[in-house]
PDB file of C-alpha atoms in Angstrom:
ATOM      1  CA  PRO H  92     -16.372  -6.170 -13.804  1.00 54.00           C
ATOM      2  CA  LEU H  93     -13.668  -4.592 -11.871  1.00 65.00           C
ATOM      3  CA  ALA H  94     -14.838  -3.662  -8.187  1.00 76.00           C
ATOM      4  CA  TRP H  95     -15.028   0.163  -7.022  1.00 78.00           C
ATOM      5  CA  VAL H  96     -11.799   0.311  -5.555  1.00 78.00           C
ATOM      6  CA  GLY H  97     -10.054  -1.089  -8.628  1.00 82.00           C
ATOM      7  CA  ARG H  98     -11.532   1.797 -10.339  1.00 87.00           C
ATOM      8  CA  TRP H  99      -9.848   3.935  -7.778  1.00 90.00           C
ATOM      9  CA  VAL H 100      -6.857   2.503  -8.118  1.00 91.00           C
ATOM     10  CA  LEU H 101      -6.925   3.197 -11.731  1.00 91.00           C
ATOM     11  CA  ALA H 102      -8.010   6.671 -11.555  1.00 94.00           C
ATOM     12  CA  VAL H 103      -5.130   7.395  -9.141  1.00 94.00           C
ATOM     13  CA  ARG H 104      -2.558   5.819 -11.501  1.00 93.00           C
ATOM     14  CA  GLY H 105      -4.074   7.454 -14.610  1.00 94.00           C
ATOM     15  CA  CYS H 106      -3.920  10.974 -12.844  1.00 95.00           C
ATOM     16  CA  GLU H 107      -1.957  13.404 -14.891  1.00 96.00           C
ATOM     17  CA  LYS H 108      -0.604  15.007 -11.863  1.00 97.00           C
ATOM     18  CA  PRO H 109       1.334  13.611  -8.685  1.00 97.00           C
ATOM     19  CA  VAL H 110      -0.974  11.925  -6.211  1.00 97.00           C
ATOM     20  CA  LEU H 111       0.158  12.210  -2.615  1.00 97.00           C
ATOM     21  CA  ALA H 112      -1.201   9.971   0.344  1.00 97.00           C
ATOM     22  CA  ALA H 113      -0.565  11.623   3.685  1.00 97.00           C
ATOM     23  CA  ILE H 114      -1.151   8.573   6.289  1.00 97.00           C
ATOM     24  CA  ASN H 115      -1.819   9.475   9.686  1.00 96.00           C
ATOM     25  CA  GLY H 116      -3.114   6.122  11.229  1.00 96.00           C
ATOM     26  CA  PRO H 117      -3.748   2.584   9.991  1.00 96.00           C
ATOM     27  CA  ALA H 118      -3.563   2.548   6.094  1.00 94.00           C
ATOM     28  CA  ALA H 119      -4.917  -1.349   5.878  1.00 92.00           C
ATOM     29  CA  GLY H 120      -6.571  -3.249   3.070  1.00 87.00           C
ATOM     30  CA  ALA H 121      -7.966  -1.452   0.426  1.00 89.00           C
ATOM     31  CA  GLY H 122      -6.735   1.721   1.784  1.00 92.00           C
ATOM     32  CA  PHE H 123      -2.962   0.168   1.717  1.00 94.00           C
ATOM     33  CA  GLY H 124      -3.411  -0.273  -2.130  1.00 93.00           C
ATOM     34  CA  LEU H 125      -5.044   3.272  -2.498  1.00 94.00           C
ATOM     35  CA  ALA H 126      -1.675   4.344  -0.390  1.00 96.00           C
ATOM     36  CA  LEU H 127       0.431   2.168  -2.959  1.00 96.00           C
ATOM     37  CA  ALA H 128      -0.996   3.442  -6.072  1.00 96.00           C
ATOM     38  CA  CYS H 129       0.184   7.073  -5.401  1.00 97.00           C
ATOM     39  CA  ASP H 130       3.116   8.635  -6.352  1.00 96.00           C
ATOM     40  CA  LEU H 131       4.435   9.531  -2.876  1.00 96.00           C
ATOM     41  CA  ARG H 132       3.288   8.339   0.549  1.00 96.00           C
ATOM     42  CA  LEU H 133       3.743  10.880   3.250  1.00 97.00           C
ATOM     43  CA  VAL H 134       3.412   9.023   6.617  1.00 97.00           C
ATOM     44  CA  ALA H 135       3.319  10.336  10.237  1.00 97.00           C
ATOM     45  CA  GLU H 136       4.896   9.077  13.085  1.00 95.00           C
ATOM     46  CA  GLY H 137       2.138   6.973  14.468  1.00 95.00           C
ATOM     47  CA  ALA H 138       0.878   5.746  10.884  1.00 97.00           C
ATOM     48  CA  THR H 139       1.265   1.837  10.084  1.00 96.00           C
ATOM     49  CA  LEU H 140       0.744   0.203   6.840  1.00 96.00           C
ATOM     50  CA  THR H 141      -0.292  -3.345   6.328  1.00 93.00           C
ATOM     51  CA  ALA H 142      -1.774  -5.710   4.079  1.00 88.00           C
ATOM     52  CA  GLY H 143      -3.525  -7.599   6.795  1.00 82.00           C
ATOM     53  CA  TYR H 144      -5.717  -9.802   4.257  1.00 83.00           C
ATOM     54  CA  VAL H 145      -3.896 -13.067   5.510  1.00 84.00           C
ATOM     55  CA  ARG H 146      -5.409 -12.450   8.906  1.00 83.00           C
ATOM     56  CA  ARG H 147      -8.667 -12.763   7.148  1.00 84.00           C
ATOM     57  CA  GLY H 148      -7.977 -15.655   5.135  1.00 84.00           C
ATOM     58  CA  LEU H 149      -8.083 -13.442   2.141  1.00 81.00           C
ATOM     59  CA  SER H 150      -5.637 -12.483  -0.972  1.00 81.00           C
ATOM     60  CA  PRO H 151      -4.680  -9.172  -1.205  1.00 84.00           C
ATOM     61  CA  ASP H 152      -6.792  -6.690  -3.728  1.00 82.00           C
ATOM     62  CA  ALA H 153      -6.533  -3.012  -4.464  1.00 86.00           C
ATOM     63  CA  GLY H 154      -3.273  -3.394  -6.815  1.00 90.00           C
ATOM     64  CA  VAL H 155      -1.090  -4.487  -3.436  1.00 93.00           C
ATOM     65  CA  THR H 156       0.329  -7.058  -5.265  1.00 93.00           C
ATOM     66  CA  TYR H 157       1.055  -5.374  -8.415  1.00 94.00           C
ATOM     67  CA  PHE H 158       2.410  -1.987  -6.321  1.00 95.00           C
ATOM     68  CA  LEU H 159       4.098  -3.564  -3.187  1.00 96.00           C
ATOM     69  CA  PRO H 160       6.830  -5.806  -4.930  1.00 97.00           C
ATOM     70  CA  ARG H 161       7.868  -2.898  -7.381  1.00 96.00           C
ATOM     71  CA  LEU H 162       8.098  -0.306  -4.109  1.00 96.00           C
ATOM     72  CA  VAL H 163      10.335  -2.567  -1.719  1.00 97.00           C
ATOM     73  CA  GLY H 164      11.155  -5.841  -3.671  1.00 97.00           C
ATOM     74  CA  ALA H 165       9.903  -9.487  -4.330  1.00 97.00           C
ATOM     75  CA  SER H 166      11.332 -10.735  -0.790  1.00 97.00           C
ATOM     76  CA  ARG H 167       9.974  -7.696   1.459  1.00 97.00           C
ATOM     77  CA  ALA H 168       7.055  -7.849  -0.134  1.00 96.00           C
ATOM     78  CA  ALA H 169       6.156 -11.373   0.363  1.00 96.00           C
ATOM     79  CA  ASP H 170       7.227 -10.683   4.022  1.00 96.00           C
ATOM     80  CA  ILE H 171       4.442  -8.200   4.521  1.00 95.00           C
ATOM     81  CA  ILE H 172       1.520  -9.712   2.417  1.00 94.00           C
ATOM     82  CA  TYR H 173       2.097 -13.599   3.682  1.00 93.00           C
ATOM     83  CA  THR H 174       2.859 -12.445   7.645  1.00 93.00           C
ATOM     84  CA  GLY H 175       0.086  -9.684   7.477  1.00 92.00           C
ATOM     85  CA  ARG H 176       2.011  -7.778   9.979  1.00 93.00           C
ATOM     86  CA  ASP H 177       1.959  -4.039  10.370  1.00 95.00           C
ATOM     87  CA  VAL H 178       4.577  -1.785   8.999  1.00 97.00           C
ATOM     88  CA  ASP H 179       5.641   1.332  11.178  1.00 97.00           C
ATOM     89  CA  ALA H 180       6.087   4.609   9.895  1.00 97.00           C
ATOM     90  CA  ALA H 181      10.227   4.193  10.999  1.00 97.00           C
ATOM     91  CA  GLU H 182      10.320   0.854   9.161  1.00 97.00           C
ATOM     92  CA  ALA H 183       8.341   2.193   6.068  1.00 97.00           C
ATOM     93  CA  GLU H 184      10.543   5.020   5.417  1.00 96.00           C
ATOM     94  CA  ARG H 185      13.546   2.735   5.926  1.00 97.00           C
ATOM     95  CA  ILE H 186      12.562  -0.018   3.335  1.00 97.00           C
ATOM     96  CA  GLY H 187      11.373   2.895   0.906  1.00 94.00           C
ATOM     97  CA  LEU H 188       7.900   2.619   1.053  1.00 95.00           C
ATOM     98  CA  ALA H 189       7.270   5.981   2.366  1.00 93.00           C
ATOM     99  CA  HIS H 190       8.667   9.200   2.766  1.00 87.00           C
TER     100      HIS H 190
END
């Protein structure tokens, strides 16, 4: 069975209208995945985005490994996922992850 967050991600992607993520703080883990599933991600100056799973010894879920490489490229996605580092708003905008 699909986990609850998987159902939410599929609902966001299946929506017939544009879905915007307004990120005004940390978007981590499943919140990061949900933001990636949206059509646009608007970030506040102090916002951060992170997969962070590696810091807990886990692999990403919530569509992170599907959406992130499609948004920023395979190499940059690998860097973000494998290091578990935070991406600040300025970098997110620069790499095309947010607007």
